[in-house]
Coordinates of C-alpha atoms in Angstrom, one line a residue:
M1 CA -0.1 0.1 -0.2
K2 CA 1.8 3.3 -0.9
F3 CA 1.9 6.5 1.1
K4 CA -0.8 8.6 -0.9
D5 CA -3.4 5.4 -0.8
L6 CA -2.9 5.2 3.2
L7 CA -3.6 8.9 3.6
K8 CA -6.8 8.7 1.6
R9 CA -7.9 5.8 4.1
Y10 CA -7.0 8.2 7.1
W11 CA -8.5 10.7 5.6
P12 CA -12.2 10.4 6.7
Y13 CA -10.3 10.2 10.4
I14 CA -8.1 13.8 9.7
K15 CA -10.5 15.9 7.7
G16 CA -12.4 16.8 11.3
Y17 CA -9.4 18.6 12.6
K18 CA -9.8 21.6 10.6
F19 CA -9.0 24.0 13.9
H20 CA -6.5 22.2 15.3
F21 CA -4.4 21.7 12.3
T22 CA -4.2 25.2 11.8
L23 CA -2.6 25.7 15.0
V24 CA -0.3 23.2 14.0
L25 CA 0.6 24.9 10.8
I26 CA 0.9 28.3 12.7
G27 CA 3.1 26.9 15.0
I28 CA 5.0 25.2 12.2
L29 CA 5.6 28.1 11.0
L30 CA 6.8 30.2 13.6
M31 CA 9.4 27.6 14.3
A32 CA 10.5 27.1 10.8
G33 CA 10.4 31.1 10.7
A34 CA 12.5 32.0 14.4
T35 CA 15.4 28.7 12.8
A36 CA 15.9 30.6 10.0
S37 CA 16.1 34.1 11.9
I38 CA 18.6 32.8 13.9
A39 CA 21.2 32.3 10.8
H40 CA 20.1 36.0 10.0
I41 CA 20.8 37.0 13.6
M42 CA 24.3 35.6 13.6
K43 CA 24.8 38.1 10.3
L44 CA 24.2 41.5 12.2
I45 CA 26.2 40.2 15.2
I46 CA 29.0 39.7 13.0
D47 CA 28.9 42.7 10.6
D48 CA 26.7 45.3 12.2
M49 CA 27.7 44.7 15.9
F50 CA 31.5 43.6 16.0
I51 CA 33.1 45.0 12.6
K52 CA 30.8 47.9 12.2
K53 CA 30.4 48.4 15.9
E54 CA 26.9 49.5 16.0
Q55 CA 25.9 50.6 19.6
Y56 CA 22.5 50.3 19.4
M57 CA 23.2 46.4 18.1
L58 CA 24.3 45.4 21.7
Y59 CA 20.6 46.1 23.1
F60 CA 18.9 45.0 19.8
I61 CA 20.3 42.0 18.9
P62 CA 19.5 40.5 22.6
I63 CA 16.1 41.6 22.7
L64 CA 15.7 40.1 19.3
L65 CA 17.3 37.2 20.1
I66 CA 14.7 36.9 22.9
T67 CA 11.8 37.4 21.3
V68 CA 12.7 35.0 18.1
Y69 CA 13.0 32.3 20.8
L70 CA 9.9 33.2 22.4
L71 CA 7.9 33.2 19.0
K72 CA 9.9 29.7 18.6
S73 CA 8.8 28.1 21.9
I74 CA 5.0 29.5 21.6
G75 CA 5.2 28.2 18.2
R76 CA 6.3 24.5 19.3
Y77 CA 4.0 24.3 22.2
M78 CA 1.0 24.9 19.8
Q79 CA 2.3 22.1 17.3
S80 CA 2.7 19.8 19.9
V81 CA 0.0 20.2 21.7
S82 CA -2.2 20.5 18.6
T83 CA -0.9 17.3 17.1
T84 CA -1.1 15.3 20.3
H85 CA -5.1 16.2 20.2
I86 CA -5.1 15.3 16.8
G87 CA -2.9 12.4 17.0
L88 CA -4.6 10.6 20.1
H89 CA -8.3 11.3 19.2
I90 CA -7.5 9.9 15.7
V91 CA -5.9 7.0 17.1
S92 CA -8.9 6.2 19.7
R93 CA -11.5 6.3 17.1
L94 CA -9.5 3.8 15.0
R95 CA -9.1 1.6 17.9
E96 CA -13.0 1.8 18.3
D97 CA -13.7 1.1 14.7
L98 CA -11.2 -1.9 14.8
L99 CA -12.7 -3.4 17.8
E100 CA -16.1 -2.7 16.0
K101 CA -15.3 -4.3 13.1
I102 CA -13.5 -7.7 14.8
M103 CA -16.8 -7.8 17.0
H104 CA -19.3 -8.2 14.2
I105 CA -16.9 -10.1 12.0
D106 CA -17.9 -13.6 11.1
M107 CA -17.0 -16.4 13.6
Q108 CA -15.4 -18.4 11.2
F109 CA -12.7 -15.7 11.0
L110 CA -12.4 -15.5 14.4
Y111 CA -12.6 -19.3 15.0
I112 CA -9.3 -19.6 12.5
N113 CA -7.5 -16.4 13.7
R114 CA -5.6 -15.9 17.0
S115 CA -7.1 -14.4 19.7
G116 CA -3.4 -13.1 20.5
E117 CA -3.1 -11.8 16.9
L118 CA -6.2 -9.6 17.3
I119 CA -5.3 -8.2 20.1
S120 CA -1.7 -7.2 18.6
R121 CA -3.5 -5.1 16.0
I122 CA -5.7 -3.3 18.6
T123 CA -2.8 -2.7 20.8
N124 CA 0.9 -2.8 19.5
D125 CA -0.1 -2.0 15.4
I126 CA -2.6 0.9 16.8
T127 CA 0.3 2.3 19.3
R128 CA 2.6 2.2 16.2
V129 CA 0.1 4.2 13.9
Q130 CA -0.2 6.5 17.3
Y131 CA 3.2 7.3 17.7
F132 CA 3.5 8.5 13.8
V133 CA 0.2 10.6 13.7
S134 CA 1.3 12.3 17.3
R135 CA 4.7 12.7 16.9
M136 CA 6.8 11.6 13.6
L137 CA 3.9 13.0 11.1
P138 CA 4.5 16.8 12.9
E139 CA 7.7 16.4 13.5
L140 CA 8.8 15.4 9.7
I141 CA 6.0 18.5 8.7
Q142 CA 7.9 20.5 11.0
S143 CA 11.3 19.7 9.6
I144 CA 10.4 20.0 6.0
F145 CA 8.9 23.7 6.4
T146 CA 12.1 24.3 8.1
V147 CA 13.9 23.1 5.3
I148 CA 12.4 25.1 2.9
A149 CA 12.8 28.2 5.2
L150 CA 16.4 27.8 6.0
V151 CA 17.3 26.9 2.1
S152 CA 15.2 29.7 1.0
Y153 CA 17.3 32.0 3.0
V154 CA 21.0 30.3 1.9
I155 CA 20.2 30.7 -1.8
Y156 CA 18.4 34.6 -1.0
L157 CA 22.3 35.4 0.6
N158 CA 24.7 33.7 -1.8
P159 CA 23.2 31.3 -5.2
T160 CA 26.2 29.7 -5.8
L161 CA 27.3 28.8 -2.8
A162 CA 24.2 27.4 -2.0
F163 CA 24.5 25.4 -4.8
W164 CA 28.0 23.4 -3.5
A165 CA 26.1 23.1 -0.1
L166 CA 23.2 21.6 -1.4
V167 CA 24.3 19.7 -4.1
V168 CA 25.0 16.6 -1.6
V169 CA 21.1 16.2 -0.8
P170 CA 20.3 14.3 -4.0
L171 CA 23.0 11.9 -2.7
V172 CA 20.5 10.7 0.4
V173 CA 17.9 9.9 -1.5
V174 CA 19.3 6.2 -3.4
P175 CA 20.7 4.9 -0.2
L176 CA 17.7 6.2 1.6
I177 CA 15.4 4.4 -0.2
K178 CA 17.1 1.2 -0.3
I179 CA 17.1 0.8 3.6
T180 CA 13.5 1.7 4.1
R181 CA 12.3 -0.7 1.8
R182 CA 14.4 -3.1 3.7
L183 CA 12.9 -1.2 6.7
K184 CA 9.3 -1.8 5.5
K185 CA 9.8 -6.0 5.2
L186 CA 11.2 -6.2 8.7
S187 CA 8.7 -3.7 10.5
H188 CA 5.8 -6.7 8.9
R189 CA 8.2 -9.6 10.5
S190 CA 8.4 -7.3 13.7
Q191 CA 4.7 -6.7 14.1
E192 CA 3.8 -10.9 13.5
K193 CA 6.1 -11.9 15.8
N194 CA 4.8 -9.5 18.3
A195 CA 1.5 -10.9 17.7
D196 CA 3.3 -14.0 18.6
V197 CA 4.3 -13.0 21.7
V198 CA 0.8 -11.7 22.6
T199 CA -0.7 -15.0 21.5
R200 CA 1.7 -16.9 23.9
L201 CA 1.4 -14.3 26.6
T202 CA -2.9 -15.0 26.2
E203 CA -2.5 -18.4 26.2
V204 CA -0.3 -18.8 30.0
F205 CA -3.3 -16.4 31.2
N206 CA -6.2 -18.0 30.6
N207 CA -4.5 -21.5 31.4
N208 CA -2.9 -20.7 34.6
E209 CA -4.8 -23.5 36.3
I210 CA -4.1 -26.1 34.1
I211 CA -0.4 -24.5 34.0
K212 CA 0.1 -25.1 37.8
A213 CA -2.0 -28.0 37.7
N214 CA 0.6 -29.5 35.5
A215 CA 3.6 -28.0 37.1
T216 CA 4.1 -26.9 33.7
E217 CA 5.7 -23.8 34.5
K218 CA 9.1 -24.5 33.2
Y219 CA 7.9 -25.7 29.8
E220 CA 5.7 -22.6 29.5
L221 CA 8.6 -20.2 29.8
S222 CA 10.6 -21.9 27.7
R223 CA 7.7 -21.7 25.1
F224 CA 7.5 -18.1 25.8
R225 CA 11.3 -17.4 25.9
E226 CA 11.7 -18.9 21.8
E227 CA 8.9 -16.6 20.6
N228 CA 10.4 -13.5 22.9
E229 CA 14.3 -14.4 21.7
R230 CA 12.8 -14.8 17.4
F231 CA 11.1 -11.2 18.8
F232 CA 14.2 -9.7 20.0
K233 CA 16.1 -11.1 16.7
I234 CA 14.2 -9.4 14.3
N235 CA 13.6 -5.9 16.5
M236 CA 17.6 -5.8 16.2
K237 CA 17.7 -6.6 12.5
S238 CA 15.1 -3.6 12.4
T239 CA 17.5 -1.6 14.7
Y240 CA 20.9 -2.5 12.5
T241 CA 19.1 -0.9 9.5
S242 CA 17.2 2.1 10.7
E243 CA 20.3 3.6 12.3
L244 CA 22.2 3.8 9.4
V245 CA 20.3 6.5 8.4
S246 CA 21.6 9.0 10.9
P247 CA 25.4 8.4 10.9
L248 CA 24.7 8.1 6.3
M249 CA 23.3 12.0 6.6
E250 CA 25.8 13.2 8.8
I251 CA 28.9 12.0 6.6
I252 CA 27.2 13.1 3.4
G253 CA 26.2 16.7 5.7
A254 CA 29.8 17.1 6.6
T255 CA 31.0 16.9 3.2
G256 CA 28.7 19.6 2.0
L257 CA 29.9 21.5 5.1
A258 CA 33.3 21.3 4.1
A259 CA 32.7 22.4 0.4
V260 CA 30.9 25.4 2.1
I261 CA 33.7 26.4 3.9
F262 CA 36.0 25.8 1.2
V263 CA 34.5 27.2 -1.3
G264 CA 32.8 30.3 0.6
G265 CA 36.4 30.8 2.5
Q266 CA 37.8 31.6 -0.9
Q267 CA 34.6 34.1 -1.5
V268 CA 35.5 35.8 1.8
Y269 CA 39.0 36.0 0.6
S270 CA 38.1 37.5 -2.6
G271 CA 35.5 39.9 -0.7
H272 CA 32.7 38.9 -2.9
M273 CA 31.3 37.6 0.8
S274 CA 31.4 39.7 3.7
P275 CA 32.1 37.6 7.2
G276 CA 28.3 38.4 8.5
D277 CA 27.2 36.5 5.3
F278 CA 29.4 33.9 5.4
T279 CA 29.0 33.1 9.1
A280 CA 24.6 33.4 8.8
F281 CA 25.3 31.1 5.6
L282 CA 27.4 28.5 7.5
T283 CA 24.5 28.5 10.6
A284 CA 21.8 28.2 8.3
V285 CA 23.3 25.3 6.4
G286 CA 24.5 23.8 9.6
Q287 CA 20.9 24.1 10.9
T288 CA 19.3 22.5 7.6
F289 CA 21.5 19.3 8.0
D290 CA 19.8 18.8 11.7
P291 CA 16.2 18.6 10.0
L292 CA 17.1 17.0 6.8
R293 CA 18.4 13.8 8.8
R294 CA 15.2 14.2 10.8
V295 CA 13.4 13.7 7.6
S296 CA 15.6 11.1 6.6
S297 CA 14.9 9.2 9.8
I298 CA 11.4 9.6 9.9
Y299 CA 11.0 8.6 6.7
S300 CA 12.2 5.4 7.3
K301 CA 10.3 5.3 10.5
I302 CA 6.9 5.7 8.2
Q303 CA 7.5 2.0 7.0
D304 CA 6.9 0.9 10.2
A305 CA 3.6 2.8 10.7
Q306 CA 3.1 2.2 7.0
A307 CA 3.4 -1.6 7.9
A308 CA 1.1 -1.6 11.0
S309 CA -1.6 0.1 8.6
E310 CA -1.5 -2.5 6.3
R311 CA -2.4 -4.9 8.7
I312 CA -4.8 -2.9 10.5
F313 CA -6.8 -2.1 7.1
D314 CA -6.5 -5.7 6.3
I315 CA -9.1 -6.1 9.1
F316 CA -11.0 -3.4 8.1
D317 CA -11.4 -5.0 4.5
L318 CA -12.6 -7.9 5.1
D319 CA -15.9 -8.5 3.8
N320 CA -18.5 -10.7 6.1
T321 CA -19.9 -13.6 4.6
I322 CA -22.9 -13.5 7.2
Q323 CA -25.2 -10.6 6.2
D324 CA -28.0 -8.4 7.5
G325 CA -31.1 -9.1 6.1
P326 CA -33.9 -6.0 5.7
K327 CA -36.3 -7.1 8.4
E328 CA -36.5 -6.5 12.4
L329 CA -37.7 -9.9 14.0
S330 CA -39.8 -7.5 16.7
E331 CA -42.3 -10.8 17.2
A332 CA -41.4 -13.8 19.4
I333 CA -40.1 -16.8 17.7
S334 CA -43.1 -19.4 17.4
N335 CA -41.6 -21.9 15.3
V336 CA -38.2 -23.2 13.6
E337 CA -37.9 -25.0 10.7
F338 CA -34.8 -26.5 8.6
K339 CA -35.6 -27.7 5.1
N340 CA -33.0 -29.5 3.7
V341 CA -29.9 -28.1 5.4
T342 CA -26.3 -29.1 4.7
L343 CA -23.6 -27.1 6.7
K344 CA -20.0 -27.8 5.5
F345 CA -16.6 -26.8 7.2
G346 CA -13.8 -27.1 4.2
E347 CA -13.9 -30.7 2.9
K348 CA -16.1 -31.8 6.0
T349 CA -20.0 -32.2 6.5
A350 CA -21.4 -30.9 9.5
L351 CA -24.7 -31.2 8.9
E352 CA -26.0 -33.2 6.0
N353 CA -29.5 -32.9 4.3
L354 CA -31.1 -31.8 7.6
N355 CA -35.4 -31.6 8.0
L356 CA -36.7 -30.6 11.6
T357 CA -40.0 -28.6 12.7
I358 CA -39.8 -27.2 16.3
H359 CA -42.7 -25.1 17.9
A360 CA -43.0 -22.5 20.6
G361 CA -43.6 -24.6 23.9
Q362 CA -41.4 -27.7 22.8
N363 CA -38.3 -29.1 24.4
I364 CA -35.8 -30.5 21.9
A365 CA -33.2 -32.5 23.2
L366 CA -30.0 -33.3 21.0
V367 CA -27.5 -35.9 22.0
G368 CA -25.0 -37.9 20.2
Q369 CA -21.3 -38.6 19.9
S370 CA -19.0 -35.0 19.4
G371 CA -19.0 -34.2 16.2
G372 CA -22.1 -35.3 15.3
G373 CA -23.6 -32.1 14.3
K374 CA -25.4 -30.8 17.6
S375 CA -22.9 -27.9 18.0
S376 CA -23.9 -27.2 14.2
L377 CA -27.3 -26.9 14.4
V378 CA -26.8 -24.2 17.2
N379 CA -24.9 -22.7 15.4
L380 CA -26.7 -21.6 12.8
L381 CA -30.0 -20.7 14.7
L382 CA -27.3 -17.8 16.1
R383 CA -26.2 -17.4 12.1
F384 CA -22.5 -17.7 13.6
Y385 CA -22.9 -19.8 10.1
D386 CA -25.0 -19.8 7.2
A387 CA -26.1 -22.8 5.2
D388 CA -24.4 -24.2 2.3
D389 CA -27.6 -26.0 0.9
G390 CA -31.5 -25.3 2.2
C391 CA -32.4 -22.6 4.3
V392 CA -33.5 -22.4 7.9
M393 CA -36.8 -20.8 8.5
I394 CA -37.8 -18.3 11.4
N395 CA -41.5 -17.9 11.7
N396 CA -42.1 -19.1 8.0
H397 CA -39.7 -16.6 7.1
N398 CA -35.8 -17.7 5.7
I399 CA -33.3 -16.6 8.8
K400 CA -31.4 -14.6 6.2
E401 CA -34.5 -11.9 6.1
Y402 CA -33.4 -10.7 9.6
T403 CA -30.9 -8.4 10.9
Q404 CA -28.5 -10.4 13.2
N405 CA -28.8 -8.5 16.3
S406 CA -32.8 -8.5 16.1
L407 CA -32.6 -12.3 15.9
R408 CA -29.9 -12.5 18.7
H409 CA -32.0 -10.7 21.0
Q410 CA -35.2 -13.1 20.4
I411 CA -32.5 -16.0 21.5
A412 CA -30.8 -16.8 25.1
S413 CA -27.8 -19.3 25.0
V414 CA -26.2 -21.0 28.3
S415 CA -22.9 -22.7 26.7
Q416 CA -20.8 -25.5 28.3
R417 CA -17.9 -22.4 29.1
V418 CA -19.5 -20.2 31.3
Y419 CA -18.6 -16.1 30.6
I420 CA -18.3 -13.9 33.6
F421 CA -17.4 -10.2 33.2
Q422 CA -15.4 -7.7 35.4
D423 CA -18.8 -6.3 36.6
T424 CA -20.9 -6.7 39.3
L425 CA -23.2 -9.8 39.7
A426 CA -25.9 -7.9 39.0
A427 CA -24.3 -6.3 36.0
N428 CA -23.4 -9.6 34.5
V429 CA -26.9 -11.3 35.1
A430 CA -28.5 -7.9 33.4
Y431 CA -25.5 -8.3 30.6
G432 CA -26.4 -5.6 27.9
N433 CA -29.1 -4.4 29.4
D434 CA -30.4 -2.1 31.8
V435 CA -30.1 -3.3 35.6
D436 CA -33.4 -4.0 36.9
E437 CA -32.6 -4.8 40.5
E438 CA -36.2 -6.8 40.7
K439 CA -35.8 -8.7 37.5
V440 CA -32.1 -9.6 38.7
I441 CA -33.4 -11.0 42.2
E442 CA -36.3 -13.3 40.3
A443 CA -33.7 -14.4 37.3
L444 CA -31.2 -15.6 40.5
K445 CA -33.8 -17.4 42.4
M446 CA -35.5 -18.9 39.4
A447 CA -31.4 -20.0 38.7
D448 CA -31.2 -21.2 42.2
A449 CA -28.7 -18.7 42.8
I450 CA -30.1 -16.0 45.2
E451 CA -29.1 -17.6 48.5
F452 CA -25.2 -17.6 47.6
A453 CA -25.6 -14.3 45.9
M454 CA -27.2 -12.6 48.7
N455 CA -24.4 -13.7 51.0
L456 CA -21.1 -12.1 49.3
P457 CA -20.0 -9.2 50.5
E458 CA -21.9 -6.5 48.6
G459 CA -25.0 -8.7 47.6
I460 CA -25.9 -8.4 44.0
Y461 CA -23.7 -5.5 43.7
T462 CA -20.3 -7.6 44.6
M463 CA -18.0 -7.1 41.9
M464 CA -16.8 -10.2 40.2
Q465 CA -13.1 -10.9 39.4
E466 CA -11.8 -12.0 35.8
F467 CA -13.3 -15.0 34.6
G468 CA -15.5 -15.1 38.1
A469 CA -12.5 -16.4 39.6
N470 CA -14.4 -15.6 43.2
L471 CA -16.8 -17.8 42.2
S472 CA -17.1 -21.9 42.4
G473 CA -18.0 -23.6 39.0
G474 CA -21.4 -24.1 39.9
Q475 CA -21.7 -20.4 40.8
R476 CA -20.6 -19.2 37.6
Q477 CA -23.5 -21.8 35.6
R478 CA -26.0 -20.2 38.1
I479 CA -25.6 -16.6 36.8
A480 CA -25.2 -18.0 33.5
I481 CA -28.9 -19.3 33.4
A482 CA -30.1 -16.5 35.3
R483 CA -28.6 -14.4 32.4
A484 CA -30.5 -16.5 29.8
I485 CA -33.7 -15.6 32.1
Y486 CA -33.4 -12.3 32.8
K487 CA -33.1 -11.7 29.0
H488 CA -36.5 -12.8 28.6
A489 CA -35.9 -14.4 24.9
S490 CA -38.1 -16.4 23.2
L491 CA -35.8 -19.5 22.1
L492 CA -33.5 -21.0 24.8
I493 CA -30.5 -23.1 23.7
L494 CA -28.9 -24.7 26.8
D495 CA -25.6 -26.6 26.3
E496 CA -25.5 -28.8 29.4
A497 CA -26.2 -25.5 31.8
T498 CA -26.2 -27.6 34.9
S499 CA -22.8 -29.9 33.9
A500 CA -21.6 -28.3 37.4
L501 CA -24.2 -28.5 39.8
D502 CA -25.1 -31.3 42.1
N503 CA -28.4 -33.3 41.7
E504 CA -30.8 -31.2 44.0
S505 CA -30.0 -28.1 42.7
E506 CA -29.9 -29.5 39.5
K507 CA -33.7 -30.7 40.1
R508 CA -34.3 -27.1 41.1
I509 CA -33.3 -25.2 38.4
Q510 CA -34.7 -27.8 35.9
N511 CA -38.1 -27.5 37.5
A512 CA -37.8 -23.7 37.2
L513 CA -36.7 -23.4 33.4
H514 CA -39.7 -25.8 32.5
E515 CA -42.2 -23.6 34.3
Y516 CA -40.5 -20.7 32.8
S517 CA -39.8 -22.1 29.1
K518 CA -43.8 -23.5 28.7
D519 CA -44.5 -21.1 26.1
K520 CA -40.7 -21.0 24.9
I521 CA -38.7 -23.0 22.0
T522 CA -36.1 -24.8 24.3
V523 CA -33.2 -26.5 22.5
T524 CA -31.1 -28.6 25.1
I525 CA -27.6 -29.9 24.2
A526 CA -27.6 -32.8 26.5
H527 CA -24.4 -34.6 27.9
R528 CA -26.1 -36.1 30.9
L529 CA -29.0 -38.5 30.9
S530 CA -30.9 -36.4 33.7
T531 CA -31.2 -33.1 31.5
I532 CA -33.3 -34.8 28.6
T533 CA -35.6 -37.4 29.7
H534 CA -38.4 -35.0 29.9
A535 CA -38.0 -33.0 26.6
D536 CA -40.6 -33.5 24.1
A537 CA -38.4 -35.1 21.2
I538 CA -34.9 -36.2 21.4
L539 CA -32.7 -36.2 18.3
Y540 CA -29.7 -38.5 18.0
F541 CA -27.0 -37.0 15.3
E542 CA -24.5 -38.8 14.0
A543 CA -22.1 -37.8 11.4
G544 CA -24.6 -34.8 10.3
K545 CA -27.5 -36.7 10.2
I546 CA -30.3 -37.1 12.6
I547 CA -30.4 -41.2 12.7
A548 CA -33.5 -41.4 15.3
R549 CA -35.8 -39.2 17.1
G550 CA -38.6 -39.9 19.7
T551 CA -38.7 -39.3 23.3
H552 CA -36.9 -41.1 25.9
Q553 CA -38.8 -44.1 26.5
E554 CA -39.5 -44.3 23.2
L555 CA -36.1 -44.1 21.6
L556 CA -35.2 -46.8 24.8
E557 CA -37.1 -49.5 22.8
T558 CA -36.5 -48.2 19.5
S559 CA -32.8 -47.0 19.3
D560 CA -29.7 -49.5 20.1
A561 CA -27.3 -46.3 19.8
Y562 CA -29.8 -44.3 21.7
R563 CA -29.6 -46.9 24.4
R564 CA -25.7 -47.6 24.3
L565 CA -25.6 -43.5 24.7
A566 CA -28.0 -43.9 27.2
G567 CA -25.9 -46.3 29.2
E568 CA -23.0 -43.8 28.6
M569 CA -24.4 -40.8 30.1
V570 CA -25.7 -42.1 33.2

């Protein structure tokens, strides 16, 4: 991606800061003008103050010098504060937009890509862009304006001598282009390695219990050390390359300065140039090479921000295969129908020619060996995937006709993995909705969770730790059930929702759920026999097909596969 293409992508973020950019421009002009003025002050000191010995210069030059540096300081402050505001605000918006994109992206993408990789793009890659936007870019603009001001001044003083001074500048371009090309490649690799490090850290933090339980701290540390070492080596390669720029510029700058001293000295000796003019010229040229060196150094760092930007916009450019339909599903889900549904993941068939109808008030249980297609059916209902063939109908309309948000607002799901957020218990129960204390308490009662909730230090307003670490497995599961009840959706999905509970608690919750879900569709993925004996229909899945269906008693009488499974599930 070329720089002008990146600028075009960033333009929607940049264009809203006209006032701040005006302040930046004023600040930069003040700084550039002040820098060029310092060189002219040197001319006045030599020619008027020392050679002509004009008395008023003893007062005028100090006042002028203080004024110039005051204007330069004001300009620096205006430019620094305004660019930092622009940079931080742009990056904040960019980070929010990137997270929004990732949150709305297809589940298939999220399953395939490591969480550490995505976190790295939101944190590390955007931080690199932030450093460029808020620090490097303003310095680049300031340096360019300063160079223009100084070059204009030296040409004004002596065009011939300016030629000798500036003829070396094109010599910088060729090595700089080669260096920046290599830097861009190294920057891409560095950001990928950073993602590997973040991924490894994410795994360590998310799996700390199993690491400690298996005493594998040394093993995990060695794995992290390997990734960290690779990250270190690629960063050192970038450093070896980028740090060539400044020495190269200094050597070229010294060559140009030597030419100026030689040619300028001859002109002073011959009387074509005053000592003051030569001093001012030498000062201006010396000041020119510093911003030129900074421009070259910044240009090499642009490659780092450019590589980070490409990784960020790669995410933005992804097209979702799951698209919203035009309709809002505002009424309760009263019936669901699978018509000849086939779902594939690459070469693997997850569901094949599935036909099923479910009506409100029915409790349908899904059983079978792992990989049989139970979760795939649920994922189709949530539109995590779309069927490859056939269609899923909701209230006699194709599920694709509805917006995803309106569909999912009608579905409450309790999965095997319980998600607890760092917020109050009440906020976890009401997750995504306003907290209604009465409704929270009612949901906790139905989930058999009110007793332990009220015994917490601050009751339902107790703050939950990360992953619900201050709760037992059974308590976390009760909160998940209460969350589903609080949502009051018309379709309830229970994926072994009571697996962490004792038999008495499980019975109480099942009785409460039975009353609660009388007018709803309930889909239960079962791994224990006790959770499905009351189901209106049990579907036995194998290799993506329903090979048996009926009540618990009917299947015990008619299906050998179900009898074997029932024996395993007890």
